[in-house]
Amino acid sequence: MRLDYAVGDCFGIFPANDPALVAAVIAALGAPADFPIGGRTLREVLTDGVALGLAPDTLFQLYSYVTGGERRQKAQALASGEDPDGDAAALDVLAAIEKFAGARPDPEAFIESLEPMQPRLYSIASSLKSDPGLVALTIDTVRYQIGKRARLGVASTYLGERAAAGDAVKVYVQRAQHFSLPQDPAASIIMIGPGTGVAPFRAFLHERMATKAPGRNWLFFGHSTAIMISSTRTNSPA
């Protein structure tokens, strides 16, 4: 793949779900992992075809068709955006299956009720002028606990822990429309990142260093602490 991007652009990555989560969803469904769905297996579709995060309304609609009584009423309420048990914010796909344990939706209907896997966008943290053929990202793995189960950021843990060197990853570059360095390299720049991340500003500094731009650079970053980097010449990416 030939890399072609400008500083300020974003890198889109299509991740894969955690295999342990996929296995847990299959077990909770009580369906065979090799159940055929559109020329693929259930396991394959759950791995990279659908999102397993917050359960969508359509999943609760499906459960309202395959349950009865009070559980049907709860499924209908959840499908309408209500929160009958005060746990809606914690219901990812696996938790939703477990909430309606015993109900057995058709695996293909189950897949159709989920949202497709969406790419994750990361600001590019490098410059081709500084590092030809390289794209750098700054990513913090996301982990948090809800009840007894650990929840994982899909793309952050995929890139940080599951994708191995040499693996093929589906990616694309999303061009920035109004986020770039000034055309005049002598112009000074003030970069402010109030919680937005340091990645694009790292790319800007690398670009200014590579082109020996004489303009001064200031970076203010963080919620409570401001870090200022200034220089008459861009001699270091700091």
PDB file of C-alpha atoms in Angstrom, residues 24-155:
ATOM      1  CA  ALA A  24     -19.210 -15.398  24.612  1.00  0.00           C
ATOM      2  CA  VAL A  25     -21.889 -13.992  22.277  1.00  0.00           C
ATOM      3  CA  ILE A  26     -22.058 -17.279  20.341  1.00  0.00           C
ATOM      4  CA  ALA A  27     -22.340 -19.259  23.576  1.00  0.00           C
ATOM      5  CA  ALA A  28     -25.066 -16.961  24.917  1.00  0.00           C
ATOM      6  CA  LEU A  29     -27.003 -17.297  21.657  1.00  0.00           C
ATOM      7  CA  GLY A  30     -26.773 -21.071  21.806  1.00  0.00           C
ATOM      8  CA  ALA A  31     -26.028 -21.119  18.072  1.00  0.00           C
ATOM      9  CA  PRO A  32     -23.301 -23.031  16.213  1.00  0.00           C
ATOM     10  CA  ALA A  33     -20.246 -20.904  15.424  1.00  0.00           C
ATOM     11  CA  ASP A  34     -20.275 -22.148  11.814  1.00  0.00           C
ATOM     12  CA  PHE A  35     -23.918 -21.209  11.179  1.00  0.00           C
ATOM     13  CA  PRO A  36     -23.932 -19.891   7.564  1.00  0.00           C
ATOM     14  CA  ILE A  37     -24.801 -16.224   7.062  1.00  0.00           C
ATOM     15  CA  GLY A  38     -24.380 -14.680   3.627  1.00  0.00           C
ATOM     16  CA  GLY A  39     -21.546 -16.970   2.614  1.00  0.00           C
ATOM     17  CA  ARG A  40     -19.691 -16.533   5.890  1.00  0.00           C
ATOM     18  CA  THR A  41     -19.926 -18.181   9.282  1.00  0.00           C
ATOM     19  CA  LEU A  42     -21.579 -16.660  12.330  1.00  0.00           C
ATOM     20  CA  ARG A  43     -18.175 -16.385  14.016  1.00  0.00           C
ATOM     21  CA  GLU A  44     -16.688 -14.526  11.038  1.00  0.00           C
ATOM     22  CA  VAL A  45     -19.557 -12.049  10.843  1.00  0.00           C
ATOM     23  CA  LEU A  46     -19.419 -11.401  14.582  1.00  0.00           C
ATOM     24  CA  THR A  47     -15.667 -10.885  14.366  1.00  0.00           C
ATOM     25  CA  ASP A  48     -15.524  -8.049  11.852  1.00  0.00           C
ATOM     26  CA  GLY A  49     -18.957  -7.521  10.333  1.00  0.00           C
ATOM     27  CA  VAL A  50     -21.076  -6.121  13.173  1.00  0.00           C
ATOM     28  CA  ALA A  51     -20.663  -3.936  16.242  1.00  0.00           C
ATOM     29  CA  LEU A  52     -20.930  -5.612  19.646  1.00  0.00           C
ATOM     30  CA  GLY A  53     -21.001  -2.426  21.685  1.00  0.00           C
ATOM     31  CA  LEU A  54     -24.134  -0.711  22.999  1.00  0.00           C
ATOM     32  CA  ALA A  55     -27.143  -2.808  21.993  1.00  0.00           C
ATOM     33  CA  PRO A  56     -29.237  -1.082  19.300  1.00  0.00           C
ATOM     34  CA  ASP A  57     -32.993  -0.598  19.511  1.00  0.00           C
ATOM     35  CA  THR A  58     -33.475  -3.109  16.709  1.00  0.00           C
ATOM     36  CA  LEU A  59     -32.006  -5.872  18.871  1.00  0.00           C
ATOM     37  CA  PHE A  60     -34.586  -5.192  21.576  1.00  0.00           C
ATOM     38  CA  GLN A  61     -37.295  -5.136  18.916  1.00  0.00           C
ATOM     39  CA  LEU A  62     -36.170  -8.608  17.878  1.00  0.00           C
ATOM     40  CA  TYR A  63     -36.346  -9.832  21.465  1.00  0.00           C
ATOM     41  CA  SER A  64     -39.836  -8.391  21.816  1.00  0.00           C
ATOM     42  CA  TYR A  65     -40.890 -10.807  19.040  1.00  0.00           C
ATOM     43  CA  VAL A  66     -39.354 -13.918  20.635  1.00  0.00           C
ATOM     44  CA  THR A  67     -40.306 -13.330  24.281  1.00  0.00           C
ATOM     45  CA  GLY A  68     -43.579 -12.894  26.074  1.00  0.00           C
ATOM     46  CA  GLY A  69     -45.192 -11.389  29.134  1.00  0.00           C
ATOM     47  CA  GLU A  70     -43.141  -8.988  31.274  1.00  0.00           C
ATOM     48  CA  ARG A  71     -39.955  -9.616  29.322  1.00  0.00           C
ATOM     49  CA  ARG A  72     -41.688  -8.631  26.080  1.00  0.00           C
ATOM     50  CA  GLN A  73     -42.856  -5.418  27.709  1.00  0.00           C
ATOM     51  CA  LYS A  74     -39.290  -4.670  28.850  1.00  0.00           C
ATOM     52  CA  ALA A  75     -37.912  -5.396  25.391  1.00  0.00           C
ATOM     53  CA  GLN A  76     -40.513  -3.098  23.827  1.00  0.00           C
ATOM     54  CA  ALA A  77     -39.673  -0.368  26.353  1.00  0.00           C
ATOM     55  CA  LEU A  78     -35.951  -0.654  25.625  1.00  0.00           C
ATOM     56  CA  ALA A  79     -36.635  -0.578  21.879  1.00  0.00           C
ATOM     57  CA  SER A  80     -38.504   2.704  22.441  1.00  0.00           C
ATOM     58  CA  GLY A  81     -35.573   4.281  24.280  1.00  0.00           C
ATOM     59  CA  GLU A  82     -36.950   3.708  27.777  1.00  0.00           C
ATOM     60  CA  ASP A  83     -34.990   2.243  30.679  1.00  0.00           C
ATOM     61  CA  PRO A  84     -37.351  -0.025  32.637  1.00  0.00           C
ATOM     62  CA  ASP A  85     -34.667  -1.573  34.872  1.00  0.00           C
ATOM     63  CA  GLY A  86     -32.189   1.315  35.008  1.00  0.00           C
ATOM     64  CA  ASP A  87     -29.517  -0.663  33.179  1.00  0.00           C
ATOM     65  CA  ALA A  88     -29.896   0.473  29.562  1.00  0.00           C
ATOM     66  CA  ALA A  89     -26.548   2.294  29.517  1.00  0.00           C
ATOM     67  CA  ALA A  90     -24.748  -0.937  30.459  1.00  0.00           C
ATOM     68  CA  LEU A  91     -26.444  -3.176  27.898  1.00  0.00           C
ATOM     69  CA  ASP A  92     -23.984  -4.049  25.199  1.00  0.00           C
ATOM     70  CA  VAL A  93     -24.940  -6.863  22.809  1.00  0.00           C
ATOM     71  CA  LEU A  94     -23.763  -9.645  25.128  1.00  0.00           C
ATOM     72  CA  ALA A  95     -25.486  -8.124  28.154  1.00  0.00           C
ATOM     73  CA  ALA A  96     -28.702  -7.772  26.150  1.00  0.00           C
ATOM     74  CA  ILE A  97     -28.598 -11.473  25.218  1.00  0.00           C
ATOM     75  CA  GLU A  98     -28.006 -12.370  28.861  1.00  0.00           C
ATOM     76  CA  LYS A  99     -30.848 -10.104  29.978  1.00  0.00           C
ATOM     77  CA  PHE A 100     -33.224 -12.120  27.809  1.00  0.00           C
ATOM     78  CA  ALA A 101     -31.554 -15.470  28.471  1.00  0.00           C
ATOM     79  CA  GLY A 102     -33.520 -18.416  27.167  1.00  0.00           C
ATOM     80  CA  ALA A 103     -34.893 -16.551  24.159  1.00  0.00           C
ATOM     81  CA  ARG A 104     -33.459 -18.008  20.956  1.00  0.00           C
ATOM     82  CA  PRO A 105     -33.653 -15.636  17.999  1.00  0.00           C
ATOM     83  CA  ASP A 106     -32.665 -16.982  14.598  1.00  0.00           C
ATOM     84  CA  PRO A 107     -28.910 -16.270  14.165  1.00  0.00           C
ATOM     85  CA  GLU A 108     -29.436 -14.527  10.823  1.00  0.00           C
ATOM     86  CA  ALA A 109     -32.207 -12.333  12.251  1.00  0.00           C
ATOM     87  CA  PHE A 110     -29.935 -11.603  15.202  1.00  0.00           C
ATOM     88  CA  ILE A 111     -27.129 -10.439  12.903  1.00  0.00           C
ATOM     89  CA  GLU A 112     -29.541  -8.302  10.887  1.00  0.00           C
ATOM     90  CA  SER A 113     -30.647  -6.551  14.087  1.00  0.00           C
ATOM     91  CA  LEU A 114     -27.099  -5.364  14.833  1.00  0.00           C
ATOM     92  CA  GLU A 115     -25.291  -2.332  13.464  1.00  0.00           C
ATOM     93  CA  PRO A 116     -22.456  -2.831  10.966  1.00  0.00           C
ATOM     94  CA  MET A 117     -18.905  -2.459  12.209  1.00  0.00           C
ATOM     95  CA  GLN A 118     -17.801   1.134  11.664  1.00  0.00           C
ATOM     96  CA  PRO A 119     -14.230   2.292  11.052  1.00  0.00           C
ATOM     97  CA  ARG A 120     -12.441   4.203  13.777  1.00  0.00           C
ATOM     98  CA  LEU A 121     -10.770   7.484  12.849  1.00  0.00           C
ATOM     99  CA  TYR A 122      -7.446   8.512  14.376  1.00  0.00           C
ATOM    100  CA  SER A 123      -5.600  11.758  13.760  1.00  0.00           C
ATOM    101  CA  ILE A 124      -2.309  11.037  12.021  1.00  0.00           C
ATOM    102  CA  ALA A 125       0.624  11.870  14.281  1.00  0.00           C
ATOM    103  CA  SER A 126       3.417  11.881  11.699  1.00  0.00           C
ATOM    104  CA  SER A 127       4.608  13.659   8.576  1.00  0.00           C
ATOM    105  CA  LEU A 128       5.623  12.029   5.308  1.00  0.00           C
ATOM    106  CA  LYS A 129       8.217  14.758   4.878  1.00  0.00           C
ATOM    107  CA  SER A 130       9.823  13.635   8.123  1.00  0.00           C
ATOM    108  CA  ASP A 131       9.191   9.877   7.862  1.00  0.00           C
ATOM    109  CA  PRO A 132       8.463   8.738   4.272  1.00  0.00           C
ATOM    110  CA  GLY A 133       6.382   5.561   4.091  1.00  0.00           C
ATOM    111  CA  LEU A 134       5.298   5.757   7.738  1.00  0.00           C
ATOM    112  CA  VAL A 135       2.055   6.650   9.441  1.00  0.00           C
ATOM    113  CA  ALA A 136       2.128   7.089  13.222  1.00  0.00           C
ATOM    114  CA  LEU A 137      -0.883   7.089  15.535  1.00  0.00           C
ATOM    115  CA  THR A 138      -1.193   7.883  19.235  1.00  0.00           C
ATOM    116  CA  ILE A 139      -3.635   5.441  20.820  1.00  0.00           C
ATOM    117  CA  ASP A 140      -4.475   4.662  24.442  1.00  0.00           C
ATOM    118  CA  THR A 141      -6.114   1.280  25.010  1.00  0.00           C
ATOM    119  CA  VAL A 142      -9.587   1.580  26.518  1.00  0.00           C
ATOM    120  CA  ARG A 143     -10.612  -0.767  29.330  1.00  0.00           C
ATOM    121  CA  TYR A 144     -13.323  -0.371  31.917  1.00  0.00           C
ATOM    122  CA  GLN A 145     -15.411  -2.523  34.230  1.00  0.00           C
ATOM    123  CA  ILE A 146     -19.186  -2.868  34.313  1.00  0.00           C
ATOM    124  CA  GLY A 147     -20.335  -5.277  36.975  1.00  0.00           C
ATOM    125  CA  LYS A 148     -18.139  -8.368  36.856  1.00  0.00           C
ATOM    126  CA  ARG A 149     -17.240  -8.052  33.186  1.00  0.00           C
ATOM    127  CA  ALA A 150     -14.381  -6.085  31.679  1.00  0.00           C
ATOM    128  CA  ARG A 151     -15.304  -4.029  28.624  1.00  0.00           C
ATOM    129  CA  LEU A 152     -12.681  -3.264  25.976  1.00  0.00           C
ATOM    130  CA  GLY A 153     -12.303  -0.546  23.399  1.00  0.00           C
ATOM    131  CA  VAL A 154     -12.731  -2.314  20.058  1.00  0.00           C
ATOM    132  CA  ALA A 155     -10.083  -0.633  17.928  1.00  0.00           C
TER     133      ALA A 155
END
